């Protein structure tokens, strides 16, 4: 089905909380929705060995955030290239903004285009359950498709379902780096949520599996679409 009204959705959530997983389910459900994952964009830059990619690789493998100025420029360029900076497009941003500074910069770009974010959802998953997921995660970098050896394994072990290309491990999916990413997330979350709470667009869905979270997320979106509440 298609969304009637434009949806400009941000997904907030700890590493491994299922932002990518929920995004792909929403894309399957709503045919006029698009998505952009900041982590996927960065990994594509790293694979291409671009200047930004080489710089970002150091931050990522150490579980640190890439500097705000780099991220803002990268994402703005991408939004412009994809032609999403208008009042009609529907999109999900997964993993951006990650800091209040990024959120403020994004808002400055969106206001003149009449395309401000109209829904922010925090995926609230117990942080004790997500480490295991990360250790069993395998990814297909060119597409951003994500697998988990237990939860959603590839049809052929260690091969992407669509292209058959080999899957790889992310450099930051180790127990040590994961803890740093989690600490960083917990540090930035408060100010980021406050920013969107003040704008009246913040929601939270809780659950310890993506299967329990997805129906709640979908309901939020459908209710908004029905209410013509943009
Ligand atoms: P990323 O790439 O944005 P994170 O750390 O925010 O990385 P991540 O790890 O990609 O988030 P996710 O997307 O929330 O997690 O989770 P996912 O991939 O869908 O699910 C995790 C695993 O669990 C998968 O294997 C999935 O199949 C499985 N799974 C899902 N649901 C379930 C379930 O219910 N049960 C089970 N058992 N398994 C499940 O960012 C990476 C780095 O890039 C930089 C930073 O350095 C960051 O650390 N970066 C930025 N830096 C600055 N500013 C930004 N805006 C940045 N964006 C990225
Ligand atoms: Mg992800």
Short mmCIF file of C-alpha atoms and ligand atoms in Angstrom, two decimals:
data_model
loop_
_atom_site.label_atom_id
_atom_site.label_comp_id
_atom_site.label_asym_id
_atom_site.label_seq_id
_atom_site.Cartn_x
_atom_site.Cartn_y
_atom_site.Cartn_z
CA UNK A 1 0.00 0.00 0.00
CA UNK A 2 0.99 3.65 -0.37
CA UNK A 3 1.04 6.31 2.29
CA UNK A 4 -1.48 9.03 1.53
CA UNK A 5 0.48 11.77 3.23
CA UNK A 6 4.21 12.45 3.15
CA UNK A 7 6.05 10.80 6.02
CA UNK A 8 9.44 12.12 7.07
CA UNK A 9 10.49 9.72 9.77
CA UNK A 10 13.61 9.43 11.90
CA UNK A 11 14.40 6.18 13.66
CA UNK A 12 16.43 6.52 16.85
CA UNK A 13 17.78 3.44 18.58
CA UNK A 14 20.86 1.91 20.14
CA UNK A 15 23.26 -0.04 17.97
CA UNK A 16 21.58 -3.35 17.22
CA UNK A 17 18.13 -2.14 18.27
CA UNK A 18 16.79 -2.96 14.80
CA UNK A 19 16.71 0.36 12.92
CA UNK A 20 17.81 -1.32 9.69
CA UNK A 21 15.47 -4.27 10.26
CA UNK A 22 12.42 -2.06 10.87
CA UNK A 23 13.32 0.15 7.90
CA UNK A 24 13.32 -2.78 5.47
CA UNK A 25 9.96 -3.98 6.79
CA UNK A 26 8.45 -0.52 6.37
CA UNK A 27 9.80 -0.27 2.82
CA UNK A 28 8.13 -3.56 1.95
CA UNK A 29 4.84 -2.36 3.45
CA UNK A 30 4.68 1.17 1.98
CA UNK A 31 5.53 1.37 -1.70
CA UNK A 32 6.10 5.15 -1.83
CA UNK A 33 8.56 5.23 1.09
CA UNK A 34 12.35 5.54 0.68
CA UNK A 35 15.18 5.22 3.18
CA UNK A 36 18.67 6.38 3.87
CA UNK A 37 20.99 4.84 6.47
CA UNK A 38 23.91 7.01 7.56
CA UNK A 39 25.92 3.90 8.46
CA UNK A 40 25.33 2.41 4.99
CA UNK A 41 26.39 5.66 3.33
CA UNK A 42 29.58 5.69 5.39
CA UNK A 43 30.34 2.04 4.66
CA UNK A 44 29.86 2.70 0.92
CA UNK A 45 32.34 5.60 1.18
CA UNK A 46 34.81 3.34 3.00
CA UNK A 47 34.46 0.61 0.36
CA UNK A 48 35.06 3.24 -2.35
CA UNK A 49 38.16 4.43 -0.44
CA UNK A 50 37.04 8.05 -0.80
CA UNK A 51 38.60 10.79 1.30
CA UNK A 52 35.55 10.93 3.58
CA UNK A 53 35.52 7.12 3.76
CA UNK A 54 39.15 6.89 4.80
CA UNK A 55 38.61 9.45 7.58
CA UNK A 56 35.35 7.87 8.75
CA UNK A 57 36.84 4.36 8.92
CA UNK A 58 39.06 5.35 11.85
CA UNK A 59 36.14 6.71 13.88
CA UNK A 60 33.86 3.78 13.09
CA UNK A 61 36.24 0.99 13.92
CA UNK A 62 36.89 2.66 17.30
CA UNK A 63 33.20 3.04 18.07
CA UNK A 64 33.34 6.85 17.88
CA UNK A 65 30.97 9.17 16.09
CA UNK A 66 32.09 10.69 12.82
CA UNK A 67 32.35 14.51 13.31
CA UNK A 68 29.08 16.43 12.97
CA UNK A 69 30.31 18.68 10.14
CA UNK A 70 31.29 15.68 7.98
CA UNK A 71 27.99 13.91 8.64
CA UNK A 72 25.84 16.97 7.97
CA UNK A 73 27.53 17.63 4.65
CA UNK A 74 27.37 13.99 3.59
CA UNK A 75 23.68 13.58 4.39
CA UNK A 76 22.63 16.95 2.96
CA UNK A 77 24.36 16.11 -0.29
CA UNK A 78 22.65 12.73 -0.37
CA UNK A 79 19.19 14.19 0.33
CA UNK A 80 19.68 16.72 -2.44
CA UNK A 81 20.95 14.11 -4.92
CA UNK A 82 18.01 11.85 -4.23
CA UNK A 83 15.57 14.72 -4.75
CA UNK A 84 13.89 14.29 -1.36
CA UNK A 85 14.04 17.90 -0.22
CA UNK A 86 10.43 18.74 -1.05
CA UNK A 87 7.04 18.55 0.66
CA UNK A 88 5.82 15.49 -1.25
CA UNK A 89 8.53 12.88 -0.67
CA UNK A 90 8.26 10.23 2.03
CA UNK A 91 11.45 8.94 3.62
CA UNK A 92 13.06 7.34 6.65
CA UNK A 93 16.43 8.40 8.00
CA UNK A 94 18.12 5.57 9.92
CA UNK A 95 21.01 6.69 12.11
CA UNK A 96 20.98 10.41 11.30
CA UNK A 97 20.75 12.77 13.13
CA UNK A 98 22.68 11.24 16.01
CA UNK A 99 23.47 14.43 17.96
CA UNK A 100 21.54 17.57 18.75
CA UNK A 101 23.93 19.58 16.57
CA UNK A 102 23.10 17.32 13.61
CA UNK A 103 19.37 17.64 14.36
CA UNK A 104 19.58 21.44 14.38
CA UNK A 105 21.55 21.46 11.11
CA UNK A 106 19.05 19.12 9.44
CA UNK A 107 16.12 21.27 10.52
CA UNK A 108 17.76 24.35 8.98
CA UNK A 109 17.98 22.56 5.64
CA UNK A 110 14.42 21.17 5.78
CA UNK A 111 12.49 24.28 6.88
CA UNK A 112 12.92 26.28 3.64
CA UNK A 113 11.98 23.15 1.63
CA UNK A 114 8.77 22.68 3.67
CA UNK A 115 9.97 19.20 4.48
CA UNK A 116 10.51 19.13 8.23
CA UNK A 117 10.57 15.81 10.07
CA UNK A 118 7.03 14.87 11.10
CA UNK A 119 7.70 11.73 13.12
CA UNK A 120 10.58 10.55 15.30
CA UNK A 121 10.42 7.09 16.84
CA UNK A 122 12.78 5.78 19.47
CA UNK A 123 13.19 2.00 19.30
CA UNK A 124 13.52 1.02 22.93
CA UNK A 125 15.14 -2.40 23.29
CA UNK A 126 16.77 -3.76 26.46
CA UNK A 127 20.49 -3.14 25.91
CA UNK A 128 21.35 -6.48 27.50
CA UNK A 129 19.70 -8.40 24.65
CA UNK A 130 21.34 -6.65 21.72
CA UNK A 131 25.00 -7.63 22.06
CA UNK A 132 24.27 -11.21 20.94
CA UNK A 133 22.52 -9.92 17.83
CA UNK A 134 25.53 -7.88 16.82
CA UNK A 135 27.94 -10.77 17.17
CA UNK A 136 25.76 -12.88 14.85
CA UNK A 137 25.27 -10.11 12.27
CA UNK A 138 26.55 -10.41 8.70
CA UNK A 139 26.02 -7.69 6.10
CA UNK A 140 26.01 -7.15 2.34
CA UNK A 141 27.76 -3.79 2.09
CA UNK A 142 26.73 -2.74 -1.47
CA UNK A 143 23.00 -3.00 -0.65
CA UNK A 144 23.03 -2.55 3.14
CA UNK A 145 21.08 -5.83 3.55
CA UNK A 146 21.48 -7.20 7.05
CA UNK A 147 21.35 -10.82 8.23
CA UNK A 148 21.61 -12.57 11.54
CA UNK A 149 22.76 -16.16 11.73
CA UNK A 150 19.93 -17.03 14.17
CA UNK A 151 17.14 -14.52 13.56
CA UNK A 152 17.13 -13.97 9.78
CA UNK A 153 19.83 -16.16 8.23
CA UNK A 154 20.70 -15.90 4.54
CA UNK A 155 19.25 -18.67 2.34
CA UNK A 156 22.79 -19.82 1.47
CA UNK A 157 25.22 -19.48 4.40
CA UNK A 158 27.32 -16.29 4.21
CA UNK A 159 25.90 -15.29 0.79
CA UNK A 160 23.55 -12.39 0.00
CA UNK A 161 20.04 -13.64 -0.91
CA UNK A 162 19.66 -11.40 -3.96
CA UNK A 163 23.11 -11.18 -5.56
CA UNK A 164 24.79 -14.30 -4.14
CA UNK A 165 27.79 -12.12 -3.25
CA UNK A 166 29.72 -12.89 -0.05
CA UNK A 167 28.58 -11.36 3.24
CA UNK A 168 31.07 -9.65 5.53
CA UNK A 169 31.36 -8.70 9.21
CA UNK A 170 31.33 -5.01 10.14
CA UNK A 171 34.61 -3.79 11.66
CA UNK A 172 32.68 -2.34 14.63
CA UNK A 173 30.67 -5.48 15.46
CA UNK A 174 32.92 -6.74 18.26
CA UNK A 175 31.99 -6.86 21.96
CA UNK A 176 34.60 -4.21 22.83
CA UNK A 177 33.64 -1.67 20.17
CA UNK A 178 29.95 -2.39 20.69
CA UNK A 179 30.15 -1.21 24.31
CA UNK A 180 31.74 2.06 23.17
CA UNK A 181 29.00 2.57 20.58
CA UNK A 182 26.38 1.93 23.22
CA UNK A 183 27.96 4.41 25.65
CA UNK A 184 28.15 7.02 22.91
CA UNK A 185 24.48 6.45 22.02
CA UNK A 186 23.38 6.79 25.65
CA UNK A 187 25.33 10.04 25.94
CA UNK A 188 23.71 11.70 22.90
CA UNK A 189 20.18 10.35 23.28
CA UNK A 190 18.91 12.76 25.97
CA UNK A 191 19.60 16.05 24.14
CA UNK A 192 18.41 14.58 20.83
CA UNK A 193 15.12 13.41 22.32
CA UNK A 194 14.60 16.74 24.05
CA UNK A 195 14.98 18.53 20.72
CA UNK A 196 12.27 16.42 19.06
CA UNK A 197 10.04 16.30 22.14
CA UNK A 198 9.95 20.11 22.11
CA UNK A 199 8.89 19.95 18.45
CA UNK A 200 6.04 17.58 19.42
CA UNK A 201 7.05 14.72 17.10
CA UNK A 202 8.72 12.22 19.45
CA UNK A 203 7.34 8.70 20.00
CA UNK A 204 8.75 5.60 21.64
CA UNK A 205 8.07 1.93 20.96
CA UNK A 206 9.37 -0.73 23.31
CA UNK A 207 9.96 -4.45 22.94
CA UNK A 208 12.75 -6.96 23.01
CA UNK A 209 12.24 -8.37 19.53
CA UNK A 210 11.74 -6.71 16.16
CA UNK A 211 8.58 -8.81 15.75
CA UNK A 212 6.97 -7.15 18.76
CA UNK A 213 8.15 -3.65 17.82
CA UNK A 214 7.13 -3.68 14.15
CA UNK A 215 3.32 -3.79 14.59
CA UNK A 216 3.50 -0.88 17.07
CA UNK A 217 5.61 1.16 14.67
CA UNK A 218 3.32 0.40 11.75
CA UNK A 219 0.25 1.36 13.80
CA UNK A 220 1.79 4.74 14.70
CA UNK A 221 2.41 5.48 11.04
CA UNK A 222 -1.03 4.35 9.89
CA UNK A 223 -2.77 6.38 12.59
CA UNK A 224 -0.85 9.47 11.56
CA UNK A 225 -1.62 8.88 7.90
CA UNK A 226 -5.34 8.46 8.67
CA UNK A 227 -5.50 11.57 10.84
CA UNK A 228 -4.03 13.75 8.07
CA UNK A 229 -1.78 14.94 10.85
CA UNK A 230 1.34 16.22 9.19
P1 LIG B 1 25.20 2.53 12.04
O1 LIG B 1 25.46 1.69 10.87
O2 LIG B 1 24.06 3.47 12.01
P2 LIG B 1 24.30 1.63 14.66
O3 LIG B 1 25.31 1.27 15.67
O4 LIG B 1 23.49 2.81 14.92
O5 LIG B 1 25.11 1.58 13.29
P3 LIG B 1 23.31 -0.80 13.84
O6 LIG B 1 24.43 -1.56 14.49
O7 LIG B 1 23.32 -0.70 12.35
O8 LIG B 1 23.20 0.59 14.47
P4 LIG B 1 20.50 -1.39 13.83
O9 LIG B 1 20.42 -0.92 12.42
O10 LIG B 1 19.71 -0.65 14.85
O11 LIG B 1 21.98 -1.49 14.35
O12 LIG B 1 20.11 -2.91 13.94
P5 LIG B 1 19.87 -4.03 12.79
O13 LIG B 1 21.04 -4.13 11.89
O14 LIG B 1 18.52 -3.88 12.20
O15 LIG B 1 19.83 -5.32 13.75
C1 LIG B 1 21.01 -5.78 14.38
C2 LIG B 1 21.13 -7.30 14.18
O16 LIG B 1 20.10 -7.94 14.94
C3 LIG B 1 20.94 -7.78 12.75
O17 LIG B 1 21.81 -8.90 12.53
C4 LIG B 1 19.46 -8.21 12.70
O18 LIG B 1 19.24 -9.21 11.72
C5 LIG B 1 19.27 -8.75 14.12
N1 LIG B 1 17.92 -8.62 14.68
C6 LIG B 1 17.01 -7.64 14.46
N2 LIG B 1 15.92 -7.84 15.20
C7 LIG B 1 16.14 -8.98 15.92
C8 LIG B 1 15.39 -9.71 16.90
O19 LIG B 1 14.25 -9.38 17.23
N3 LIG B 1 15.99 -10.80 17.44
C9 LIG B 1 17.24 -11.21 17.07
N4 LIG B 1 17.77 -12.30 17.66
N5 LIG B 1 17.98 -10.55 16.17
C10 LIG B 1 17.45 -9.46 15.60
O20 LIG B 1 26.49 3.39 12.39
C11 LIG B 1 27.75 2.79 12.44
C12 LIG B 1 28.80 3.81 12.80
O21 LIG B 1 28.84 4.82 11.79
C13 LIG B 1 29.05 6.10 12.36
C14 LIG B 1 29.35 5.85 13.83
O22 LIG B 1 30.72 5.64 13.99
C15 LIG B 1 28.55 4.56 14.10
O23 LIG B 1 29.04 3.87 15.23
N6 LIG B 1 27.85 6.91 12.18
C16 LIG B 1 27.74 8.19 12.57
N7 LIG B 1 28.60 9.02 13.22
C17 LIG B 1 28.15 10.26 13.49
N8 LIG B 1 26.91 10.70 13.19
C18 LIG B 1 26.02 9.90 12.54
N9 LIG B 1 24.78 10.35 12.24
C19 LIG B 1 26.43 8.59 12.21
N10 LIG B 1 25.81 7.55 11.60
C20 LIG B 1 26.68 6.54 11.60
MG1 LIG B 2 21.86 -0.30 10.98
#
